[in-house]
Amino acid sequence: MTSRARKPSPIELQGVSLSGLQNLIDERRLPPVEQWNPERCGHSDMRIARDGTWYHQGSPINRPAMVRLFSTVLRREPDGSHVLVTPVEKLEIDVEATAFRAVEMQSEGEGQDRQIAFSLDSGDAVIAGPEHPISIVVSEHGPSPRLGVRHGLEAELSRAIYYELAEIALAENHDPPGVWSDGEFFPLSPPEA
């Protein structure tokens, strides 16, 4: 990456309507990583810990702007691995759980007309819906509530956010318990085995 690469600013949920938030998301220009397919050329010596901390050669990356920049060239491959990709190189990166964490939630509307937005630890924001589904994945650490972000990447929902979603589901008395967002219903329990 060149030093001229634009570092994206974080998107804030506070004080923004969800239609305004959608405009901010739409205006954000992310690199077209889905179009880049160079050969793998090694490992980046980077990892994203379960708590969302990014590490390089065992040391945490303490500059949020640098993490945001790296997150824009992150992609999940069909085999489940994660890579940092540019037009000329593809480097593996270890991801212990999910690439992102949802750290804040905002909800507007009720029932089938509800929209739920999430702020991510990368500075991105996502509105749950058909392209960004909420799911419960059974992991080695137990059920993991997740949100689809982009390019196969997911954000794990914090416990507090999951409880906010559960409160909505209980108040709206859906069977099975779940929430609506952007015209799509998302059950809040793991799929039946």
PDB file of C-alpha atoms in Angstrom:
ATOM      1  CA  MET A   1       0.000   0.000   0.000  1.00  0.00           C
ATOM      2  CA  THR A   2       1.182   3.455  -0.762  1.00  0.00           C
ATOM      3  CA  SER A   3       1.302   6.250   1.759  1.00  0.00           C
ATOM      4  CA  ARG A   4      -1.328   8.041  -0.340  1.00  0.00           C
ATOM      5  CA  ALA A   5      -4.004   5.459   0.525  1.00  0.00           C
ATOM      6  CA  ARG A   6      -6.989   7.182   2.107  1.00  0.00           C
ATOM      7  CA  LYS A   7      -7.697   6.056   5.646  1.00  0.00           C
ATOM      8  CA  PRO A   8     -11.468   5.737   6.127  1.00  0.00           C
ATOM      9  CA  SER A   9     -13.008   7.649   9.013  1.00  0.00           C
ATOM     10  CA  PRO A  10     -15.204   5.746  11.461  1.00  0.00           C
ATOM     11  CA  ILE A  11     -18.971   5.911  10.946  1.00  0.00           C
ATOM     12  CA  GLU A  12     -20.822   6.923  14.127  1.00  0.00           C
ATOM     13  CA  LEU A  13     -24.398   5.800  14.901  1.00  0.00           C
ATOM     14  CA  GLN A  14     -25.189   8.491  17.460  1.00  0.00           C
ATOM     15  CA  GLY A  15     -27.414  11.284  16.195  1.00  0.00           C
ATOM     16  CA  VAL A  16     -27.870   9.782  12.712  1.00  0.00           C
ATOM     17  CA  SER A  17     -31.162   8.412  11.380  1.00  0.00           C
ATOM     18  CA  LEU A  18     -30.913   5.006   9.731  1.00  0.00           C
ATOM     19  CA  SER A  19     -31.709   6.526   6.321  1.00  0.00           C
ATOM     20  CA  GLY A  20     -28.873   9.005   6.914  1.00  0.00           C
ATOM     21  CA  LEU A  21     -26.668   6.139   8.031  1.00  0.00           C
ATOM     22  CA  GLN A  22     -27.451   4.222   4.844  1.00  0.00           C
ATOM     23  CA  ASN A  23     -26.322   7.273   2.856  1.00  0.00           C
ATOM     24  CA  LEU A  24     -23.020   7.335   4.782  1.00  0.00           C
ATOM     25  CA  ILE A  25     -22.521   3.614   4.118  1.00  0.00           C
ATOM     26  CA  ASP A  26     -23.343   4.034   0.415  1.00  0.00           C
ATOM     27  CA  GLU A  27     -20.892   6.956   0.067  1.00  0.00           C
ATOM     28  CA  ARG A  28     -18.036   4.992   1.603  1.00  0.00           C
ATOM     29  CA  ARG A  29     -15.706   3.820  -1.126  1.00  0.00           C
ATOM     30  CA  LEU A  30     -14.077   0.537  -0.246  1.00  0.00           C
ATOM     31  CA  PRO A  31     -11.434  -1.122  -2.411  1.00  0.00           C
ATOM     32  CA  PRO A  32     -12.905  -3.705  -4.848  1.00  0.00           C
ATOM     33  CA  VAL A  33     -11.197  -6.664  -3.145  1.00  0.00           C
ATOM     34  CA  GLU A  34     -13.695  -9.082  -4.689  1.00  0.00           C
ATOM     35  CA  GLN A  35     -12.168  -8.233  -8.101  1.00  0.00           C
ATOM     36  CA  TRP A  36      -8.548  -8.813  -7.071  1.00  0.00           C
ATOM     37  CA  ASN A  37      -7.178 -12.358  -7.443  1.00  0.00           C
ATOM     38  CA  PRO A  38      -3.392 -12.396  -7.267  1.00  0.00           C
ATOM     39  CA  GLU A  39      -1.587 -15.553  -6.177  1.00  0.00           C
ATOM     40  CA  ARG A  40      -1.059 -16.074  -2.451  1.00  0.00           C
ATOM     41  CA  CYS A  41       2.415 -14.915  -1.573  1.00  0.00           C
ATOM     42  CA  GLY A  42       2.711 -15.899   2.072  1.00  0.00           C
ATOM     43  CA  HIS A  43       1.547 -14.962   5.525  1.00  0.00           C
ATOM     44  CA  SER A  44       1.169 -11.380   6.731  1.00  0.00           C
ATOM     45  CA  ASP A  45       2.475 -12.198  10.255  1.00  0.00           C
ATOM     46  CA  MET A  46      -0.809 -10.688  11.405  1.00  0.00           C
ATOM     47  CA  ARG A  47      -3.734 -12.015  13.382  1.00  0.00           C
ATOM     48  CA  ILE A  48      -7.028 -10.763  14.720  1.00  0.00           C
ATOM     49  CA  ALA A  49      -7.535 -12.032  18.279  1.00  0.00           C
ATOM     50  CA  ARG A  50     -10.887 -13.214  19.573  1.00  0.00           C
ATOM     51  CA  ASP A  51     -11.373  -9.856  21.329  1.00  0.00           C
ATOM     52  CA  GLY A  52     -10.814  -7.945  18.065  1.00  0.00           C
ATOM     53  CA  THR A  53      -7.251  -6.799  18.727  1.00  0.00           C
ATOM     54  CA  TRP A  54      -5.071  -6.815  15.608  1.00  0.00           C
ATOM     55  CA  TYR A  55      -1.490  -8.046  16.030  1.00  0.00           C
ATOM     56  CA  HIS A  56       1.564  -7.863  13.778  1.00  0.00           C
ATOM     57  CA  GLN A  57       4.514 -10.121  14.616  1.00  0.00           C
ATOM     58  CA  GLY A  58       3.030 -10.686  18.085  1.00  0.00           C
ATOM     59  CA  SER A  59       2.623  -7.000  18.999  1.00  0.00           C
ATOM     60  CA  PRO A  60      -0.741  -5.225  19.047  1.00  0.00           C
ATOM     61  CA  ILE A  61      -1.382  -2.632  16.360  1.00  0.00           C
ATOM     62  CA  ASN A  62      -2.241   0.405  18.466  1.00  0.00           C
ATOM     63  CA  ARG A  63      -3.189   2.833  15.689  1.00  0.00           C
ATOM     64  CA  PRO A  64      -6.959   2.594  15.009  1.00  0.00           C
ATOM     65  CA  ALA A  65      -6.525   4.301  11.621  1.00  0.00           C
ATOM     66  CA  MET A  66      -4.074   1.578  10.561  1.00  0.00           C
ATOM     67  CA  VAL A  67      -6.490  -1.175  11.648  1.00  0.00           C
ATOM     68  CA  ARG A  68      -9.312   0.546   9.724  1.00  0.00           C
ATOM     69  CA  LEU A  69      -7.108   0.710   6.641  1.00  0.00           C
ATOM     70  CA  PHE A  70      -6.157  -2.986   6.830  1.00  0.00           C
ATOM     71  CA  SER A  71      -9.810  -3.923   7.414  1.00  0.00           C
ATOM     72  CA  THR A  72     -10.741  -2.438   4.023  1.00  0.00           C
ATOM     73  CA  VAL A  73      -8.538  -4.964   2.169  1.00  0.00           C
ATOM     74  CA  LEU A  74      -9.618  -7.969   4.239  1.00  0.00           C
ATOM     75  CA  ARG A  75     -11.558 -10.779   2.599  1.00  0.00           C
ATOM     76  CA  ARG A  76     -12.665 -14.305   3.480  1.00  0.00           C
ATOM     77  CA  GLU A  77     -11.870 -16.966   0.911  1.00  0.00           C
ATOM     78  CA  PRO A  78     -14.264 -19.776  -0.102  1.00  0.00           C
ATOM     79  CA  ASP A  79     -12.166 -22.229   1.977  1.00  0.00           C
ATOM     80  CA  GLY A  80     -12.849 -20.120   5.116  1.00  0.00           C
ATOM     81  CA  SER A  81      -9.369 -18.599   5.369  1.00  0.00           C
ATOM     82  CA  HIS A  82      -8.867 -14.855   5.655  1.00  0.00           C
ATOM     83  CA  VAL A  83      -6.566 -12.780   3.456  1.00  0.00           C
ATOM     84  CA  LEU A  84      -5.376  -9.228   3.032  1.00  0.00           C
ATOM     85  CA  VAL A  85      -5.528  -8.565  -0.698  1.00  0.00           C
ATOM     86  CA  THR A  86      -4.328  -5.860  -3.090  1.00  0.00           C
ATOM     87  CA  PRO A  87      -4.188  -5.958  -6.895  1.00  0.00           C
ATOM     88  CA  VAL A  88      -0.683  -7.495  -6.727  1.00  0.00           C
ATOM     89  CA  GLU A  89      -0.493  -9.564  -3.521  1.00  0.00           C
ATOM     90  CA  LYS A  90      -2.572 -11.786  -1.271  1.00  0.00           C
ATOM     91  CA  LEU A  91      -1.339 -12.470   2.268  1.00  0.00           C
ATOM     92  CA  GLU A  92      -2.931 -14.799   4.792  1.00  0.00           C
ATOM     93  CA  ILE A  93      -4.051 -13.426   8.160  1.00  0.00           C
ATOM     94  CA  ASP A  94      -5.112 -15.515  11.159  1.00  0.00           C
ATOM     95  CA  VAL A  95      -8.559 -14.745  12.572  1.00  0.00           C
ATOM     96  CA  GLU A  96      -9.379 -16.398  15.897  1.00  0.00           C
ATOM     97  CA  ALA A  97     -13.175 -15.867  15.810  1.00  0.00           C
ATOM     98  CA  THR A  98     -14.581 -13.230  13.461  1.00  0.00           C
ATOM     99  CA  ALA A  99     -12.891 -10.368  11.636  1.00  0.00           C
ATOM    100  CA  PHE A 100     -15.028  -7.722  13.363  1.00  0.00           C
ATOM    101  CA  ARG A 101     -17.003  -7.074  16.516  1.00  0.00           C
ATOM    102  CA  ALA A 102     -20.351  -5.214  16.615  1.00  0.00           C
ATOM    103  CA  VAL A 103     -19.932  -2.670  19.407  1.00  0.00           C
ATOM    104  CA  GLU A 104     -23.100  -0.571  19.194  1.00  0.00           C
ATOM    105  CA  MET A 105     -26.657  -1.021  17.978  1.00  0.00           C
ATOM    106  CA  GLN A 106     -29.450   1.336  16.914  1.00  0.00           C
ATOM    107  CA  SER A 107     -32.996   0.303  16.055  1.00  0.00           C
ATOM    108  CA  GLU A 108     -35.814   2.185  14.287  1.00  0.00           C
ATOM    109  CA  GLY A 109     -39.379   1.059  13.616  1.00  0.00           C
ATOM    110  CA  GLU A 110     -41.311  -1.965  14.846  1.00  0.00           C
ATOM    111  CA  GLY A 111     -42.019  -5.513  13.720  1.00  0.00           C
ATOM    112  CA  GLN A 112     -41.546  -6.092  10.003  1.00  0.00           C
ATOM    113  CA  ASP A 113     -40.804  -2.367   9.502  1.00  0.00           C
ATOM    114  CA  ARG A 114     -37.845  -2.393  11.905  1.00  0.00           C
ATOM    115  CA  GLN A 115     -34.297  -1.629  10.791  1.00  0.00           C
ATOM    116  CA  ILE A 116     -31.326  -2.420  13.016  1.00  0.00           C
ATOM    117  CA  ALA A 117     -27.919  -0.829  12.474  1.00  0.00           C
ATOM    118  CA  PHE A 118     -24.639  -1.910  14.017  1.00  0.00           C
ATOM    119  CA  SER A 119     -21.393  -0.020  14.515  1.00  0.00           C
ATOM    120  CA  LEU A 120     -18.306  -2.209  14.134  1.00  0.00           C
ATOM    121  CA  ASP A 121     -14.932  -2.033  15.856  1.00  0.00           C
ATOM    122  CA  SER A 122     -13.392  -1.304  12.428  1.00  0.00           C
ATOM    123  CA  GLY A 123     -15.261   1.999  12.168  1.00  0.00           C
ATOM    124  CA  ASP A 124     -17.757   0.548   9.679  1.00  0.00           C
ATOM    125  CA  ALA A 125     -21.522   0.417  10.082  1.00  0.00           C
ATOM    126  CA  VAL A 126     -23.949  -2.180   8.743  1.00  0.00           C
ATOM    127  CA  ILE A 127     -27.740  -2.361   8.588  1.00  0.00           C
ATOM    128  CA  ALA A 128     -28.925  -5.944   9.113  1.00  0.00           C
ATOM    129  CA  GLY A 129     -30.991  -7.325   6.265  1.00  0.00           C
ATOM    130  CA  PRO A 130     -30.896  -9.769   3.355  1.00  0.00           C
ATOM    131  CA  GLU A 131     -27.309  -8.821   2.409  1.00  0.00           C
ATOM    132  CA  HIS A 132     -26.169  -8.581   6.044  1.00  0.00           C
ATOM    133  CA  PRO A 133     -27.870 -11.430   7.922  1.00  0.00           C
ATOM    134  CA  ILE A 134     -27.884 -12.017  11.663  1.00  0.00           C
ATOM    135  CA  SER A 135     -27.141 -15.635  12.553  1.00  0.00           C
ATOM    136  CA  ILE A 136     -26.262 -17.762  15.543  1.00  0.00           C
ATOM    137  CA  VAL A 137     -23.241 -19.985  14.879  1.00  0.00           C
ATOM    138  CA  VAL A 138     -22.287 -22.819  17.198  1.00  0.00           C
ATOM    139  CA  SER A 139     -18.566 -22.459  17.918  1.00  0.00           C
ATOM    140  CA  GLU A 140     -16.151 -24.215  20.241  1.00  0.00           C
ATOM    141  CA  HIS A 141     -16.877 -21.396  22.740  1.00  0.00           C
ATOM    142  CA  GLY A 142     -20.667 -21.865  22.548  1.00  0.00           C
ATOM    143  CA  PRO A 143     -23.327 -20.038  20.519  1.00  0.00           C
ATOM    144  CA  SER A 144     -21.893 -16.999  18.737  1.00  0.00           C
ATOM    145  CA  PRO A 145     -24.325 -14.324  17.469  1.00  0.00           C
ATOM    146  CA  ARG A 146     -22.973 -12.885  14.224  1.00  0.00           C
ATOM    147  CA  LEU A 147     -23.681 -10.343  11.520  1.00  0.00           C
ATOM    148  CA  GLY A 148     -22.667 -10.723   7.883  1.00  0.00           C
ATOM    149  CA  VAL A 149     -20.513  -7.738   6.878  1.00  0.00           C
ATOM    150  CA  ARG A 150     -18.938  -8.080   3.393  1.00  0.00           C
ATOM    151  CA  HIS A 151     -16.835 -10.481   1.309  1.00  0.00           C
ATOM    152  CA  GLY A 152     -17.710 -13.415   3.593  1.00  0.00           C
ATOM    153  CA  LEU A 153     -16.567 -11.518   6.695  1.00  0.00           C
ATOM    154  CA  GLU A 154     -18.587 -11.514   9.893  1.00  0.00           C
ATOM    155  CA  ALA A 155     -18.872  -9.453  13.059  1.00  0.00           C
ATOM    156  CA  GLU A 156     -19.513 -11.125  16.386  1.00  0.00           C
ATOM    157  CA  LEU A 157     -22.218  -9.355  18.384  1.00  0.00           C
ATOM    158  CA  SER A 158     -21.302  -8.377  21.920  1.00  0.00           C
ATOM    159  CA  ARG A 159     -23.307  -9.988  24.706  1.00  0.00           C
ATOM    160  CA  ALA A 160     -24.941  -6.623  25.505  1.00  0.00           C
ATOM    161  CA  ILE A 161     -26.086  -6.224  21.884  1.00  0.00           C
ATOM    162  CA  TYR A 162     -27.407  -9.780  21.779  1.00  0.00           C
ATOM    163  CA  TYR A 163     -29.434  -9.034  24.934  1.00  0.00           C
ATOM    164  CA  GLU A 164     -30.845  -5.891  23.280  1.00  0.00           C
ATOM    165  CA  LEU A 165     -31.950  -8.021  20.329  1.00  0.00           C
ATOM    166  CA  ALA A 166     -33.444 -10.604  22.703  1.00  0.00           C
ATOM    167  CA  GLU A 167     -35.440  -7.853  24.468  1.00  0.00           C
ATOM    168  CA  ILE A 168     -36.903  -6.782  21.107  1.00  0.00           C
ATOM    169  CA  ALA A 169     -37.740 -10.401  20.233  1.00  0.00           C
ATOM    170  CA  LEU A 170     -39.456 -10.987  23.592  1.00  0.00           C
ATOM    171  CA  ALA A 171     -41.394  -7.706  23.416  1.00  0.00           C
ATOM    172  CA  GLU A 172     -42.634  -8.522  19.908  1.00  0.00           C
ATOM    173  CA  ASN A 173     -43.451 -12.140  20.891  1.00  0.00           C
ATOM    174  CA  HIS A 174     -42.199 -13.815  17.703  1.00  0.00           C
ATOM    175  CA  ASP A 175     -42.251 -17.602  17.423  1.00  0.00           C
ATOM    176  CA  PRO A 176     -39.464 -18.586  17.098  1.00  0.00           C
ATOM    177  CA  PRO A 177     -37.895 -15.692  19.022  1.00  0.00           C
ATOM    178  CA  GLY A 178     -36.145 -13.355  16.612  1.00  0.00           C
ATOM    179  CA  VAL A 179     -36.032  -9.885  15.119  1.00  0.00           C
ATOM    180  CA  TRP A 180     -36.958  -8.219  11.851  1.00  0.00           C
ATOM    181  CA  SER A 181     -34.563  -5.868  10.075  1.00  0.00           C
ATOM    182  CA  ASP A 182     -34.857  -4.390   6.602  1.00  0.00           C
ATOM    183  CA  GLY A 183     -37.667  -6.784   5.637  1.00  0.00           C
ATOM    184  CA  GLU A 184     -35.913  -9.985   6.788  1.00  0.00           C
ATOM    185  CA  PHE A 185     -36.641 -12.100   9.903  1.00  0.00           C
ATOM    186  CA  PHE A 186     -33.685 -13.452  11.888  1.00  0.00           C
ATOM    187  CA  PRO A 187     -34.202 -16.178  14.540  1.00  0.00           C
ATOM    188  CA  LEU A 188     -32.094 -15.629  17.652  1.00  0.00           C
ATOM    189  CA  SER A 189     -31.322 -19.257  18.399  1.00  0.00           C
ATOM    190  CA  PRO A 190     -28.835 -21.692  16.870  1.00  0.00           C
ATOM    191  CA  PRO A 191     -30.110 -23.790  13.956  1.00  0.00           C
ATOM    192  CA  GLU A 192     -31.460 -27.184  14.918  1.00  0.00           C
ATOM    193  CA  ALA A 193     -28.825 -29.911  14.628  1.00  0.00           C
TER     194      ALA A 193
END
